[in-house]
Amino acid sequence: MSKLRYALYTGCTARESTPELLKSTLAVAKKLDIELVLLDEASCCGASHLQDFDDFLSLVLNARNICYAEKRGLDMVTICNTCQLNTAMTKHRLDSNPELKAKVNEKLEEVGLVYKGTSNVRHFLYALIEDYGLDNLRDKVVKPLSELNIAPFYGCHNIRPSELHHHFNRTKENPYNPTSLEELIEALEGNSVDYWHKNKCCGFHVDLQAPKTSNILTGNALADAYDNNADVMVTPCPLCHLNLDVKQKAATKAVGRELKLPVLHLPQLIGLALGCTPEELGLKHHVTEVPA
Amino acid sequence: MKVTFKVFRFNAETDYLPHYDTIEMDVKEDEVVLDILNRIKWEHDGSFSYRRSCRHGICGSCAVKVNGRSTLACKERMVDMIELFGNELIIEPVSKKRAVKDMVVDKADFWKKYETVKPWLEAEIDEHPSMENIIPPEEAEKLEEADYCIQCGCCYYACPVVEVNEDYLGPAAFEKAYRFTADVRDHAKKERLEIVDILGQGVWDCVKCYECAEACPKEIDPIGKITKLHNQIFEEGVAKSNVATRHAVGFKRSIKKHGILDEGDLVLYSEGFGVVKHMHEAFEMFKKGKIVLPWNMPKSKNLDEIQKLIKSSSTVKF
Ligand code: SF4
Ligand code: SF4
Ligand code: FES
């Protein structure tokens, strides 16, 4: 297999409130000999809120981010579900509407950029499954996760709206019964936990304006995983992680259940199986502690 | 094809708890879900209850859930369901907690919320017009097919916020509000926007889970309409300064300063004095190295480019 190279759009969270996500992503890529080129020019994707205020501005900024992957001749990978959705949605809208693309390019030209539509945009999860391959990943496992019951938590923006994601991924995930995380867990020789809330919402996006809603949704997901004997939860989305890990006490109150479940980022789980050290994976950065 | 169906059964008049009947059937290539419901009634149990009327995907009465996925029974082909979920299928009403008898649910809350957005055109219409009131195609396109909604409730019963907040108006009502706020003939645009702008029940409480977009059998994209309502609230000057609107505006403010988001500052700006309630969590995060202090805040490379684009591409003021 020739060396895989991608432009990495980190998003804001991996640079700020979940530094362990960036750290573990880089550690896993190194172990797998995947080259990740950081898009340091990129701006925030607007996290699905900027578009509520100014849709056109959101399109221009997201298109600019993709331009920098295109300039390097690389496909983009993301490590946050919401970044993935916003970037993919922008790309899809521009690629399917020449008039809109021209309007956006008119602005981008002011800073010497042009959006062409040549880079694909995928979450790291799907790039791994589709390009690296689960069999190759399985070959790299040095510490099988066979002792762990792992609850996959998908996060909304990687699986819905499914039609949009199917333009970007070869993996045609069924949003009502997604399986990619389970397949990945199996490749790492872990036991995946089947539970109803695995493809439900954690409520992150209303954390400020409707904390009660947010806390109940988070609490329901944690309690469900816990009731199905999960030792740990794993998610490909750092925003879900923030709700599920940091807000566990608030969620406990909201649903009236004692909840204490470590919540790992996807690359942290992979890294554990590949033999990365807890330090390389930033395991000490979790509010709900990850037992050694 | 042999399929095993698990069918939700409940009679509010006689049962305390629901149960499931397991029925095995041979499913034919051309059957839809409604054919199966009919056969359950005709071949297995005449008391089995469900709603249907048009059989053409336009009355919205036959909505049920198959393996958790909302669908119009008369439109959904069995072969597609089997392809998605295999040959063990669970048939349930769109909302188990609202079940009255088997697949029949009490939609009272749905209709009550639907009514609050004034689901009709408000316009002075000449009683004796001399010519047709023609809407040019480009104006009609702005509705983005919102007028195709059949009030089936698939989106509403799929929405997780509806489940946990009984005041929340929900995707179908918002979809309908947009159908009229986008209509050039309508005179009640601001009034409607004010109805959906209320914190606790309005568009700001949507968690953006896209369940409604996934569920809608008419492919109307209710959350897309919710985004449009957010935009109109700002464009029409209806937006009040509160935690939700400042949160949206705060992204532009932060991107202008750093390119990437200053997450701490965003919370501070959105919450105002309310920020104190986050102090405990902020402290926990700080202890774990999860907070970047203002003087260490990273900035995007080529920030001047981002600032220039914000200046030239902004279309809305707040
Ligand atoms: S996107 Fe919003 S309206 Fe649609 S189902 Fe989710 S919370 Fe409900
Ligand atoms: S928006 Fe779609 S799912 Fe919702 S009530 Fe209308 S037709 Fe049904
Ligand atoms: S019977 Fe009318 S929509 Fe199905």
XYZ file of C-alpha atoms and ligand atoms in Angstrom:
630
model
C 0.000 0.000 0.000
C 1.425 3.403 -0.901
C 1.717 5.819 1.991
C -1.572 7.492 2.850
C -1.476 11.299 3.077
C -4.294 13.610 4.138
C -4.834 17.233 4.998
C -6.012 17.244 8.618
C -8.703 19.748 9.528
C -8.434 19.684 13.297
C -11.415 21.901 14.116
C -11.226 24.139 17.179
C -12.023 21.685 19.946
C -8.983 19.470 19.323
C -6.815 22.578 19.721
C -8.525 23.771 22.874
C -10.815 21.798 25.165
C -9.875 18.313 23.947
C -6.103 18.549 23.324
C -5.925 14.794 23.854
C -7.872 14.279 20.622
C -5.217 15.925 18.453
C -2.454 14.246 20.375
C -3.936 10.763 20.034
C -4.833 11.280 16.365
C -1.228 12.141 15.569
C 0.043 9.205 17.637
C -2.245 6.737 15.836
C -1.358 8.151 12.411
C 2.328 7.734 13.238
C 1.845 4.109 14.283
C -0.034 3.408 11.063
C 2.440 5.388 8.949
C -0.247 7.766 7.732
C 0.931 11.295 7.004
C -1.321 14.073 8.296
C -0.602 17.588 7.045
C -2.079 20.137 9.456
C -4.282 22.815 7.882
C -3.043 25.653 10.059
C -4.690 28.262 7.842
C -8.155 26.876 8.498
C -10.796 28.761 10.471
C -13.623 27.455 12.616
C -16.363 25.709 10.585
C -19.063 27.611 12.481
C -20.085 24.456 14.328
C -23.609 24.557 12.824
C -24.334 27.854 14.604
C -22.666 30.473 12.391
C -24.907 29.314 9.537
C -27.959 30.205 11.636
C -26.723 33.792 11.749
C -25.066 34.215 8.355
C -25.347 31.333 5.936
C -23.317 32.924 3.138
C -20.426 33.812 5.392
C -20.411 30.258 6.709
C -20.197 28.926 3.142
C -17.307 31.224 2.239
C -15.267 30.332 5.324
C -15.809 26.593 4.949
C -14.986 26.752 1.244
C -11.778 28.567 2.135
C -10.799 25.722 4.458
C -11.293 23.165 1.693
C -9.228 25.368 -0.658
C -6.196 24.764 1.513
C -6.565 20.994 1.234
C -7.019 21.369 -2.519
C -3.919 23.558 -2.758
C -1.913 20.712 -1.253
C -3.521 18.222 -3.582
C -4.826 16.174 -0.673
C -8.146 14.858 0.530
C -9.273 16.373 3.790
C -9.904 14.371 6.928
C -11.792 15.694 9.922
C -11.829 14.480 13.517
C -15.076 16.100 14.656
C -18.538 15.078 13.463
C -19.810 18.643 13.352
C -16.774 19.874 11.402
C -17.374 16.982 9.031
C -21.035 17.872 8.543
C -20.419 21.580 7.993
C -17.540 21.040 5.618
C -19.275 18.272 3.706
C -22.495 20.242 3.483
C -20.637 23.264 2.128
C -18.823 21.124 -0.399
C -21.999 19.427 -1.518
C -23.857 22.707 -1.906
C -21.063 24.270 -3.950
C -20.443 21.204 -6.097
C -24.103 20.886 -6.975
C -24.831 24.569 -7.600
C -22.535 26.328 -10.109
C -24.152 29.699 -9.445
C -23.512 29.492 -5.710
C -19.988 28.248 -6.325
C -19.322 31.259 -8.575
C -20.648 33.629 -5.918
C -18.433 32.085 -3.251
C -15.425 32.089 -5.574
C -15.956 35.754 -6.287
C -15.257 36.375 -2.588
C -12.409 33.872 -2.333
C -10.657 35.524 -5.279
C -10.258 38.624 -3.133
C -7.737 36.666 -1.083
C -6.219 34.818 -4.021
C -8.042 31.538 -3.533
C -10.344 29.479 -5.706
C -12.591 26.617 -4.666
C -12.478 23.874 -7.283
C -14.112 20.879 -5.649
C -11.169 18.504 -6.091
C -10.665 17.237 -2.509
C -12.895 14.712 -0.831
C -13.859 15.416 2.778
C -14.164 12.498 5.183
C -14.069 11.815 8.865
C -10.871 10.025 9.933
C -13.039 7.049 10.936
C -14.142 6.447 7.355
C -10.737 7.235 5.843
C -9.283 4.532 8.106
C -11.936 1.967 7.230
C -11.974 2.717 3.528
C -8.349 3.477 2.688
C -6.279 1.799 5.387
C -8.699 -1.104 5.799
C -9.802 -2.975 8.893
C -7.749 -6.057 8.033
C -4.568 -4.009 7.899
C -5.537 -2.374 11.163
C -6.134 -5.777 12.735
C -2.592 -6.757 11.763
C -1.215 -3.819 13.746
C -2.957 -4.674 17.020
C -0.438 -5.471 19.739
C -2.703 -5.103 22.765
C -6.093 -6.630 21.899
C -8.967 -4.962 23.730
C -10.585 -8.301 24.586
C -11.064 -7.384 28.241
C -13.144 -4.318 27.424
C -16.878 -3.884 26.850
C -16.999 -0.845 24.613
C -20.135 1.209 23.933
C -19.894 2.928 20.544
C -21.524 6.367 20.512
C -21.822 7.584 16.928
C -22.881 11.211 17.299
C -25.481 12.681 14.940
C -23.403 14.580 12.444
C -21.464 11.604 11.105
C -24.537 9.560 10.261
C -27.354 12.033 9.540
C -28.452 13.262 7.065
C -27.364 9.941 5.571
C -27.900 11.017 1.997
C -25.289 13.743 2.382
C -22.710 11.466 3.976
C -23.191 8.871 1.270
C -21.742 11.378 -1.228
C -18.464 11.383 0.680
C -18.071 7.906 2.164
C -17.941 4.610 0.372
C -19.282 3.102 3.606
C -23.049 3.390 3.283
C -23.925 3.632 6.948
C -27.544 2.974 7.907
C -28.323 5.814 10.349
C -30.853 3.591 12.145
C -28.364 0.807 12.577
C -24.830 2.055 11.998
C -22.093 -0.553 12.208
C -18.736 1.046 11.383
C -17.670 1.602 14.999
C -18.606 -1.957 15.915
C -16.555 -3.262 13.011
C -13.634 -1.162 14.112
C -13.968 -2.316 17.717
C -14.028 -5.882 16.489
C -10.835 -5.293 14.495
C -9.236 -4.138 17.756
C -10.555 -7.363 19.312
C -12.776 -5.496 21.775
C -16.370 -6.413 22.667
C -18.884 -3.908 21.395
C -21.928 -3.185 23.512
C -25.266 -3.023 21.724
C -27.550 -0.377 23.202
C -30.461 1.686 21.925
C -28.882 5.134 22.378
C -25.797 4.454 20.292
C -27.071 6.527 17.344
C -28.983 9.126 19.390
C -28.194 12.749 20.159
C -26.105 13.878 23.158
C -27.703 17.336 23.124
C -24.431 19.258 22.890
C -25.697 21.973 20.577
C -28.176 23.329 23.115
C -25.865 23.109 26.093
C -26.075 26.848 26.719
C -29.648 27.675 25.766
C -31.384 24.512 26.989
C -29.098 22.777 29.502
C -31.901 20.609 30.847
C -32.578 19.064 27.441
C -28.881 18.612 26.875
C -28.251 16.970 30.236
C -31.166 14.552 29.923
C -30.061 13.423 26.463
C -26.492 12.935 27.690
C -27.666 11.147 30.830
C -29.967 8.802 28.907
C -27.144 7.735 26.616
C -24.697 7.129 29.466
C -27.258 5.241 31.557
C -28.203 3.029 28.618
C -24.564 2.141 27.911
C -23.987 1.547 31.601
C -27.052 -0.709 31.894
C -25.680 -2.791 29.051
C -22.453 -3.440 30.919
C -20.194 -0.974 29.153
C -16.785 -0.439 30.761
C -16.079 2.481 28.500
C -17.738 4.528 25.778
C -16.047 5.630 22.562
C -17.031 8.447 20.216
C -15.655 9.920 16.998
C -16.956 13.369 17.990
C -15.192 15.676 20.470
C -18.392 17.643 21.039
C -20.208 14.482 22.122
C -17.154 13.757 24.236
C -17.439 17.118 25.986
C -21.026 16.455 26.938
C -20.533 12.814 27.830
C -17.290 13.226 29.760
C -17.272 16.718 31.219
C -20.981 16.969 32.002
C -21.407 13.592 33.635
C -22.222 15.112 37.014
C -24.903 17.387 35.569
C -26.262 14.453 33.563
C -26.333 12.334 36.707
C -28.537 14.943 38.354
C -30.763 15.342 35.312
C -31.649 11.655 35.031
C -31.366 10.771 38.707
C -28.837 8.014 38.146
C -25.283 7.641 39.433
C -23.173 7.710 36.260
C -19.440 7.255 35.981
C -18.251 5.999 32.649
C -14.955 6.867 30.938
C -15.540 8.272 27.458
C -12.693 7.824 24.981
C -12.054 9.588 21.699
C -11.927 7.181 18.789
C -8.156 7.544 18.192
C -7.520 6.958 21.900
C -9.235 3.580 21.693
C -7.341 2.654 18.531
C -4.111 3.871 20.095
C -4.594 1.634 23.131
C -4.777 -1.423 20.884
C -1.791 -0.296 18.841
C 0.317 -0.049 21.976
C 0.566 3.740 22.320
C 1.307 4.898 25.857
C -1.374 6.593 28.023
C 0.796 9.699 27.827
C 0.828 9.675 24.004
C -2.954 9.348 24.059
C -3.500 12.107 26.610
C -5.588 9.851 28.848
C -5.073 12.083 31.853
C -7.070 14.898 30.271
C -10.453 13.331 30.967
C -12.767 14.749 33.611
C -14.272 11.315 34.227
C -11.100 9.426 34.908
C -9.883 6.631 32.687
C -8.596 3.812 34.918
C -4.993 2.882 34.146
C -38.979 -14.002 1.462
C -39.708 -15.250 4.983
C -39.859 -12.418 7.494
C -40.446 -12.533 11.232
C -42.471 -9.569 12.437
C -42.661 -8.424 16.008
C -45.756 -6.323 16.237
C -46.560 -3.878 19.036
C -49.936 -4.566 20.640
C -51.679 -2.376 23.180
C -55.224 -1.413 24.037
C -55.400 1.589 26.363
C -58.875 0.533 27.515
C -57.928 -2.917 28.712
C -54.142 -3.249 28.934
C -51.753 -2.001 31.560
C -48.645 -2.818 29.534
C -48.094 -3.440 25.820
C -46.850 -6.740 24.422
C -45.484 -7.887 21.067
C -46.996 -10.527 18.770
C -44.513 -12.526 16.756
C -45.789 -13.399 13.300
C -43.934 -15.105 10.489
C -44.988 -14.277 6.949
C -43.973 -14.750 3.379
C -43.413 -11.293 1.946
C -43.901 -10.747 -1.752
C -41.668 -8.600 -3.944
C -44.285 -5.885 -4.588
C -45.684 -5.493 -1.062
C -45.492 -2.337 1.010
C -45.639 -2.121 4.814
C -49.369 -1.394 4.682
C -49.966 -4.717 2.906
C -48.379 -6.412 5.901
C -50.563 -4.456 8.339
C -53.611 -5.497 6.311
C -52.551 -9.128 6.288
C -51.966 -9.109 10.029
C -55.530 -7.896 10.483
C -57.101 -10.152 7.868
C -55.112 -13.313 8.420
C -54.092 -13.195 12.086
C -56.166 -10.963 14.334
C -59.162 -8.899 13.286
C -58.783 -6.626 16.303
C -55.417 -5.304 15.095
C -55.750 -1.526 14.634
C -53.962 1.031 12.476
C -54.800 4.127 10.479
C -54.741 4.500 6.707
C -56.779 6.399 4.192
C -55.343 7.552 0.863
C -52.879 4.734 0.166
C -50.942 7.233 -1.945
C -48.579 8.855 0.527
C -50.625 12.042 0.765
C -52.921 11.820 3.803
C -50.189 11.121 6.348
C -52.350 8.854 8.485
C -50.487 5.552 8.051
C -47.185 6.567 9.696
C -45.585 3.769 11.780
C -42.074 2.846 12.827
C -40.190 -0.110 11.394
C -37.120 -0.971 13.455
C -37.198 2.535 14.888
C -37.405 4.238 11.515
C -40.527 6.331 10.907
C -42.192 5.647 7.646
C -45.438 5.889 5.692
C -46.716 2.330 5.597
C -48.415 2.807 2.235
C -45.264 4.120 0.576
C -42.490 2.021 2.061
C -41.567 -1.085 0.131
C -40.937 -4.196 2.187
C -37.904 -5.158 0.087
C -36.244 -1.887 1.052
C -36.961 -2.484 4.741
C -35.518 -5.982 4.495
C -32.458 -4.643 2.726
C -31.939 -2.070 5.507
C -32.656 -4.257 8.525
C -32.681 -7.906 7.486
C -35.653 -10.226 7.900
C -36.535 -9.603 11.517
C -38.663 -6.498 11.621
C -40.287 -4.706 14.539
C -43.434 -2.760 13.721
C -44.427 -0.114 16.244
C -46.551 3.028 16.402
C -44.703 6.312 15.763
C -44.874 7.005 19.498
C -45.282 4.156 21.963
C -46.171 6.450 24.822
C -49.023 7.986 22.828
C -50.411 4.627 21.660
C -54.178 4.296 22.033
C -54.675 1.000 20.255
C -51.840 -0.874 18.522
C -50.548 1.455 15.768
C -53.095 4.185 16.489
C -51.667 7.118 18.448
C -53.189 10.172 20.063
C -51.878 13.097 17.981
C -53.490 15.832 20.107
C -50.168 17.425 21.139
C -48.990 17.395 17.536
C -52.060 19.286 16.297
C -52.019 21.720 19.206
C -48.483 22.775 18.389
C -49.228 22.828 14.684
C -52.021 25.319 15.330
C -49.805 27.742 17.269
C -47.872 28.743 14.131
C -51.096 29.771 12.329
C -50.924 27.210 9.561
C -52.827 29.286 7.026
C -52.137 32.180 4.674
C -52.731 35.616 6.150
C -53.412 38.022 3.328
C -55.907 40.582 2.141
C -57.465 38.828 -0.796
C -59.799 40.585 -3.174
C -63.075 38.691 -3.077
C -63.664 39.310 -6.750
C -60.243 39.382 -8.358
C -60.140 40.372 -12.006
C -57.228 38.060 -12.713
C -55.352 35.132 -11.153
C -52.868 35.881 -8.390
C -49.838 34.290 -10.000
C -46.665 33.585 -8.061
C -43.560 33.655 -10.243
C -41.615 30.363 -10.190
C -38.588 31.901 -8.466
C -40.826 33.046 -5.587
C -42.446 29.616 -5.358
C -39.020 27.989 -5.248
C -38.278 29.809 -2.007
C -40.739 27.524 -0.265
C -38.311 24.690 -0.964
C -41.196 22.254 -1.157
C -42.282 23.088 2.390
C -45.838 23.026 1.048
C -45.510 19.272 0.457
C -45.826 18.500 4.178
C -48.657 16.050 4.861
C -48.593 16.356 8.683
C -47.794 12.696 9.077
C -45.802 13.472 12.238
C -42.850 11.229 11.329
C -40.425 14.074 12.059
C -42.213 15.135 15.219
C -42.211 11.689 16.823
C -38.580 11.129 15.812
C -37.420 14.365 17.481
C -35.545 13.784 20.757
C -36.337 17.263 22.063
C -40.073 16.610 21.729
C -39.474 13.581 23.952
C -37.848 15.522 26.775
C -39.454 18.968 26.560
C -43.226 19.029 26.226
C -43.268 22.726 25.305
C -41.005 22.332 22.286
C -43.017 22.999 19.132
C -41.082 20.464 17.095
C -40.014 20.113 13.473
C -43.436 19.817 11.814
C -44.712 23.091 13.284
C -41.485 24.874 12.308
C -41.672 23.403 8.848
C -45.174 24.791 8.556
C -44.173 28.195 9.935
C -41.506 28.415 7.253
C -43.990 27.403 4.577
C -45.709 30.736 5.239
C -42.789 32.985 6.226
C -41.297 32.134 2.825
C -44.531 32.889 0.975
C -44.513 36.364 -0.615
C -48.280 36.655 -0.283
C -48.264 36.195 3.497
C -48.558 39.265 5.737
C -47.797 37.610 9.076
C -44.091 36.896 8.628
C -42.877 38.795 11.694
C -45.677 37.489 13.845
C -44.808 33.917 12.932
C -41.108 34.536 13.512
C -41.907 35.886 16.957
C -43.865 32.717 17.752
C -40.938 30.445 16.871
C -38.315 32.723 18.443
C -39.297 31.938 22.037
C -36.638 30.182 24.130
C -37.816 26.897 25.562
C -40.305 26.113 22.830
C -38.905 27.655 19.689
C -36.221 27.078 17.081
C -33.320 27.764 19.431
C -33.986 24.534 21.316
C -33.350 22.313 18.306
C -30.352 20.082 19.092
C -29.528 19.720 15.389
C -29.656 15.950 15.438
C -31.075 15.689 11.887
C -33.503 12.969 12.992
C -36.331 14.934 11.368
C -34.518 15.234 8.058
C -33.844 11.520 8.095
C -37.419 10.650 9.066
C -39.440 12.806 6.668
C -41.002 10.568 3.997
C -41.641 13.581 1.754
C -37.962 14.615 1.899
C -38.817 18.099 3.060
C -35.781 18.553 5.332
C -37.446 20.141 8.399
C -34.134 21.105 10.022
C -33.188 22.917 6.838
C -36.333 25.000 7.377
C -35.365 25.569 11.003
C -32.039 26.998 9.827
C -33.956 29.253 7.435
C -36.152 30.444 10.312
C -33.007 31.253 12.325
C -31.768 33.286 9.352
C -35.090 35.105 8.962
C -35.201 35.921 12.675
C -31.923 37.808 12.239
C -32.721 39.264 8.816
C -36.098 40.619 9.896
C -34.691 42.190 13.062
C -36.854 39.957 15.257
C -33.876 38.500 17.177
C -33.636 39.512 20.819
C -30.301 39.542 22.562
C -30.270 36.319 24.570
C -28.008 33.358 25.183
C -29.107 31.611 21.975
C -28.755 34.523 19.563
C -25.491 35.670 21.105
C -24.232 32.122 20.787
C -24.804 32.200 17.012
C -23.389 35.699 16.606
C -20.468 34.872 18.926
C -19.017 32.539 16.309
C -18.503 35.370 13.854
C -17.058 37.552 16.583
C -14.607 34.869 17.631
C -13.571 33.815 14.124
C -12.832 37.448 13.353
C -10.473 37.626 16.322
C -8.654 34.313 16.084
C -9.792 32.398 13.001
C -10.457 29.417 15.186
C -12.937 29.700 17.997
C -12.125 31.069 21.432
C -14.365 28.569 23.206
C -14.095 30.145 26.658
C -14.828 33.603 25.332
C -17.792 32.283 23.350
C -19.411 30.924 26.510
C -18.707 34.180 28.330
C -20.132 36.298 25.513
C -23.219 34.090 25.098
C -24.020 33.737 28.780
C -23.138 37.185 30.134
C -23.500 37.024 33.920
C -24.963 33.535 33.570
C -21.429 32.316 33.027
C -21.004 31.747 36.772
C -23.062 28.582 36.531
C -20.326 27.048 34.383
C -17.556 27.815 36.871
C -17.562 24.407 38.491
C -17.209 22.553 35.190
C -14.671 25.093 33.950
C -12.565 24.432 37.022
C -12.746 20.660 36.505
C -11.674 21.145 32.908
C -8.873 23.470 33.894
C -7.530 20.855 36.312
C -7.357 18.354 33.471
C -5.649 20.694 31.042
C -8.782 21.110 28.963
C -8.866 24.896 28.925
C -6.672 27.241 26.930
C -5.948 30.463 28.769
C -6.541 33.688 26.822
C -2.833 34.477 26.420
C -2.228 31.023 24.935
C -5.165 31.179 22.553
C -3.954 29.849 19.166
C -4.696 31.809 15.991
C -5.212 30.593 12.438
C -2.398 31.203 9.986
C -3.270 33.899 7.416
C -5.779 35.446 9.810
C -5.830 38.634 7.718
C -7.432 36.642 4.891
C -10.185 35.415 7.182
C -10.810 38.935 8.454
C -10.977 40.297 4.931
C -13.504 37.645 3.938
C -15.636 38.314 7.001
C -15.713 41.976 6.051
C -16.637 41.405 2.432
C -18.932 38.383 2.790
C -21.059 39.203 5.824
C -24.686 39.562 4.871
C -26.430 40.074 8.223
C -26.096 42.495 11.121
C -27.059 42.003 14.754
S -32.936 18.427 14.131
Fe -34.029 19.637 15.651
S -36.178 19.560 15.101
Fe -35.106 17.970 13.924
S -35.399 16.161 15.148
Fe -33.441 17.051 15.796
S -33.959 18.421 17.493
Fe -35.857 17.867 16.493
S -42.247 17.590 7.571
Fe -42.244 15.570 6.663
S -42.207 14.185 8.408
Fe -42.770 16.157 9.207
S -44.998 16.104 9.255
Fe -44.393 17.037 7.300
S -44.303 15.365 5.836
Fe -44.355 14.440 7.885
S -52.519 6.007 3.738
Fe -52.323 8.125 3.280
S -50.213 8.465 3.524
Fe -50.389 6.343 3.775
